[in-house]
GROMACS .gro file of N, CA and C in nm:
model
  186
    1MET      N    1  15.441  -3.425  19.042
    1MET     CA    2  15.537  -3.379  18.945
    1MET      C    3  15.486  -3.400  18.803
    2THR      N    4  15.415  -3.509  18.783
    2THR     CA    5  15.361  -3.537  18.651
    2THR      C    6  15.260  -3.432  18.610
    3LEU      N    7  15.181  -3.385  18.705
    3LEU     CA    8  15.082  -3.282  18.676
    3LEU      C    9  15.149  -3.151  18.633
    4ILE      N   10  15.260  -3.118  18.696
    4ILE     CA   11  15.333  -2.997  18.659
    4ILE      C   12  15.385  -3.006  18.517
    5ILE      N   13  15.438  -3.122  18.481
    5ILE     CA   14  15.490  -3.140  18.345
    5ILE      C   15  15.377  -3.135  18.244
    6GLN      N   16  15.262  -3.192  18.277
    6GLN     CA   17  15.148  -3.187  18.186
    6GLN      C   18  15.102  -3.044  18.164
    7VAL      N   19  15.099  -2.964  18.269
    7VAL     CA   20  15.060  -2.823  18.255
    7VAL      C   21  15.163  -2.748  18.171
    8LEU      N   22  15.291  -2.774  18.193
    8LEU     CA   23  15.395  -2.709  18.114
    8LEU      C   24  15.385  -2.746  17.967
    9VAL      N   25  15.361  -2.873  17.938
    9VAL     CA   26  15.351  -2.918  17.799
    9VAL      C   27  15.227  -2.860  17.732
   10ILE      N   28  15.115  -2.857  17.802
   10ILE     CA   29  14.992  -2.800  17.744
   10ILE      C   30  15.011  -2.652  17.716
   11SER      N   31  15.072  -2.580  17.808
   11SER     CA   32  15.095  -2.437  17.784
   11SER      C   33  15.195  -2.417  17.670
   12LEU      N   34  15.293  -2.503  17.658
   12LEU     CA   35  15.388  -2.494  17.548
   12LEU      C   36  15.320  -2.520  17.413
   13VAL      N   37  15.233  -2.618  17.409
   13VAL     CA   38  15.161  -2.648  17.285
   13VAL      C   39  15.067  -2.533  17.246
   14LEU      N   40  14.994  -2.480  17.344
   14LEU     CA   41  14.903  -2.369  17.315
   14LEU      C   42  14.978  -2.245  17.268
   15LEU      N   43  15.088  -2.214  17.334
   15LEU     CA   44  15.168  -2.099  17.294
   15LEU      C   45  15.230  -2.121  17.156
   16SER      N   46  15.268  -2.243  17.125
   16SER     CA   47  15.322  -2.274  16.993
   16SER      C   48  15.217  -2.252  16.885
   17ILE      N   49  15.096  -2.294  16.911
   17ILE     CA   50  14.988  -2.274  16.813
   17ILE      C   51  14.962  -2.126  16.792
   18ILE      N   52  14.962  -2.051  16.901
   18ILE     CA   53  14.942  -1.906  16.890
   18ILE      C   54  15.054  -1.843  16.807
   19LEU      N   55  15.178  -1.885  16.829
   19LEU     CA   56  15.290  -1.829  16.754
   19LEU      C   57  15.287  -1.870  16.607
   20VAL      N   58  15.248  -1.994  16.580
   20VAL     CA   59  15.243  -2.043  16.441
   20VAL      C   60  15.139  -1.965  16.361
   21VAL      N   61  15.031  -1.927  16.425
   21VAL     CA   62  14.928  -1.850  16.356
   21VAL      C   63  14.960  -1.700  16.360
   22GLY      N   64  15.004  -1.652  16.474
   22GLY     CA   65  15.019  -1.508  16.494
   22GLY      C   66  15.134  -1.443  16.420
   23ILE      N   67  15.249  -1.509  16.414
   23ILE     CA   68  15.366  -1.447  16.351
   23ILE      C   69  15.346  -1.428  16.201
   24PRO      N   70  15.299  -1.527  16.125
   24PRO     CA   71  15.277  -1.501  15.983
   24PRO      C   72  15.171  -1.395  15.957
   25VAL      N   73  15.067  -1.392  16.039
   25VAL     CA   74  14.964  -1.289  16.023
   25VAL      C   75  15.024  -1.151  16.049
   26THR      N   76  15.105  -1.141  16.152
   26THR     CA   77  15.170  -1.014  16.184
   26THR      C   78  15.264  -0.970  16.072
   27LEU      N   79  15.340  -1.062  16.018
   27LEU     CA   80  15.434  -1.027  15.912
   27LEU      C   81  15.363  -0.994  15.781
   28ALA      N   82  15.248  -1.055  15.756
   28ALA     CA   83  15.175  -1.031  15.632
   28ALA      C   84  15.094  -0.903  15.635
   29SER      N   85  15.059  -0.856  15.752
   29SER     CA   86  14.979  -0.734  15.763
   29SER      C   87  15.068  -0.612  15.743
   30PRO      N   88  15.026  -0.521  15.658
   30PRO     CA   89  15.109  -0.402  15.635
   30PRO      C   90  15.116  -0.312  15.757
   31GLY      N   91  15.238  -0.282  15.799
   31GLY     CA   92  15.260  -0.191  15.910
   31GLY      C   93  15.244  -0.251  16.048
   32GLN      N   94  15.206  -0.377  16.058
   32GLN     CA   95  15.184  -0.438  16.189
   32GLN      C   96  15.313  -0.481  16.257
   33TRP      N   97  15.418  -0.508  16.181
   33TRP     CA   98  15.542  -0.557  16.240
   33TRP      C   99  15.603  -0.452  16.333
   34GLU      N  100  15.600  -0.328  16.291
   34GLU     CA  101  15.657  -0.223  16.373
   34GLU      C  102  15.578  -0.205  16.503
   35LYS      N  103  15.449  -0.225  16.498
   35LYS     CA  104  15.365  -0.205  16.616
   35LYS      C  105  15.376  -0.320  16.715
   36SER      N  106  15.389  -0.442  16.664
   36SER     CA  107  15.384  -0.557  16.755
   36SER      C  108  15.516  -0.633  16.763
   37LYS      N  109  15.625  -0.570  16.727
   37LYS     CA  110  15.756  -0.637  16.731
   37LYS      C  111  15.794  -0.678  16.872
   38THR      N  112  15.773  -0.590  16.969
   38THR     CA  113  15.811  -0.623  17.107
   38THR      C  114  15.724  -0.735  17.164
   39LEU      N  115  15.596  -0.738  17.126
   39LEU     CA  116  15.508  -0.845  17.172
   39LEU      C  117  15.552  -0.980  17.115
   40VAL      N  118  15.590  -0.981  16.989
   40VAL     CA  119  15.636  -1.106  16.926
   40VAL      C  120  15.764  -1.154  16.992
   41TYR      N  121  15.859  -1.064  17.013
   41TYR     CA  122  15.985  -1.104  17.077
   41TYR      C  123  15.964  -1.150  17.222
   42THR      N  124  15.874  -1.085  17.293
   42THR     CA  125  15.844  -1.127  17.430
   42THR      C  126  15.782  -1.266  17.433
   43THR      N  127  15.690  -1.291  17.341
   43THR     CA  128  15.624  -1.422  17.334
   43THR      C  129  15.723  -1.531  17.297
   44ILE      N  130  15.816  -1.500  17.207
   44ILE     CA  131  15.919  -1.597  17.171
   44ILE      C  132  16.010  -1.625  17.291
   45GLY      N  133  16.041  -1.524  17.369
   45GLY     CA  134  16.120  -1.545  17.490
   45GLY      C  135  16.049  -1.631  17.592
   46ILE      N  136  15.919  -1.610  17.608
   46ILE     CA  137  15.840  -1.694  17.699
   46ILE      C  138  15.838  -1.837  17.649
   47TRP      N  139  15.824  -1.856  17.517
   47TRP     CA  140  15.822  -1.990  17.459
   47TRP      C  141  15.956  -2.061  17.484
   48THR      N  142  16.065  -1.988  17.466
   48THR     CA  143  16.198  -2.046  17.489
   48THR      C  144  16.215  -2.084  17.636
   49GLY      N  145  16.169  -1.999  17.725
   49GLY     CA  146  16.175  -2.030  17.867
   49GLY      C  147  16.093  -2.153  17.902
   50LEU      N  148  15.975  -2.166  17.841
   50LEU     CA  149  15.892  -2.284  17.866
   50LEU      C  150  15.960  -2.412  17.817
   51VAL      N  151  16.028  -2.404  17.703
   51VAL     CA  152  16.100  -2.521  17.653
   51VAL      C  153  16.208  -2.563  17.751
   52ILE      N  154  16.284  -2.467  17.800
   52ILE     CA  155  16.394  -2.499  17.894
   52ILE      C  156  16.338  -2.550  18.026
   53ILE      N  157  16.236  -2.484  18.080
   53ILE     CA  158  16.178  -2.527  18.207
   53ILE      C  159  16.116  -2.666  18.195
   54THR      N  160  16.048  -2.692  18.083
   54THR     CA  161  15.988  -2.824  18.063
   54THR      C  162  16.096  -2.932  18.053
   55GLY      N  163  16.204  -2.902  17.985
   55GLY     CA  164  16.314  -2.999  17.975
   55GLY      C  165  16.378  -3.028  18.108
   56ILE      N  166  16.398  -2.923  18.189
   56ILE     CA  167  16.457  -2.943  18.322
   56ILE      C  168  16.362  -3.021  18.411
   57ALA      N  169  16.233  -2.985  18.409
   57ALA     CA  170  16.136  -3.056  18.492
   57ALA      C  171  16.121  -3.201  18.448
   58ASN      N  172  16.132  -3.227  18.318
   58ASN     CA  173  16.120  -3.363  18.268
   58ASN      C  174  16.239  -3.450  18.308
   59SER      N  175  16.352  -3.389  18.333
   59SER     CA  176  16.469  -3.467  18.372
   59SER      C  177  16.455  -3.524  18.513
   60PHE      N  178  16.364  -3.471  18.593
   60PHE     CA  179  16.342  -3.521  18.729
   60PHE      C  180  16.243  -3.636  18.735
   61VAL      N  181  16.174  -3.665  18.623
   61VAL     CA  182  16.076  -3.773  18.622
   61VAL      C  183  16.145  -3.900  18.576
   62ALA      N  184  16.121  -4.007  18.648
   62ALA     CA  185  16.185  -4.134  18.615
   62ALA      C  186  16.113  -4.207  18.507
   0.00000   0.00000   0.00000
């Protein structure tokens, strides 16, 4: 169970880094927001799901 939580946390950290860099670059680039809006929203949804899943999985560890 600990290994699963470690994988979830690592993936959450990596996705967070990608979002921290990617969203400002997307917003600063002219015309890129319209092209990649669905990708940004999908990635944010995945990040939110990872936060919830990690929290639920962490509640099972003593």
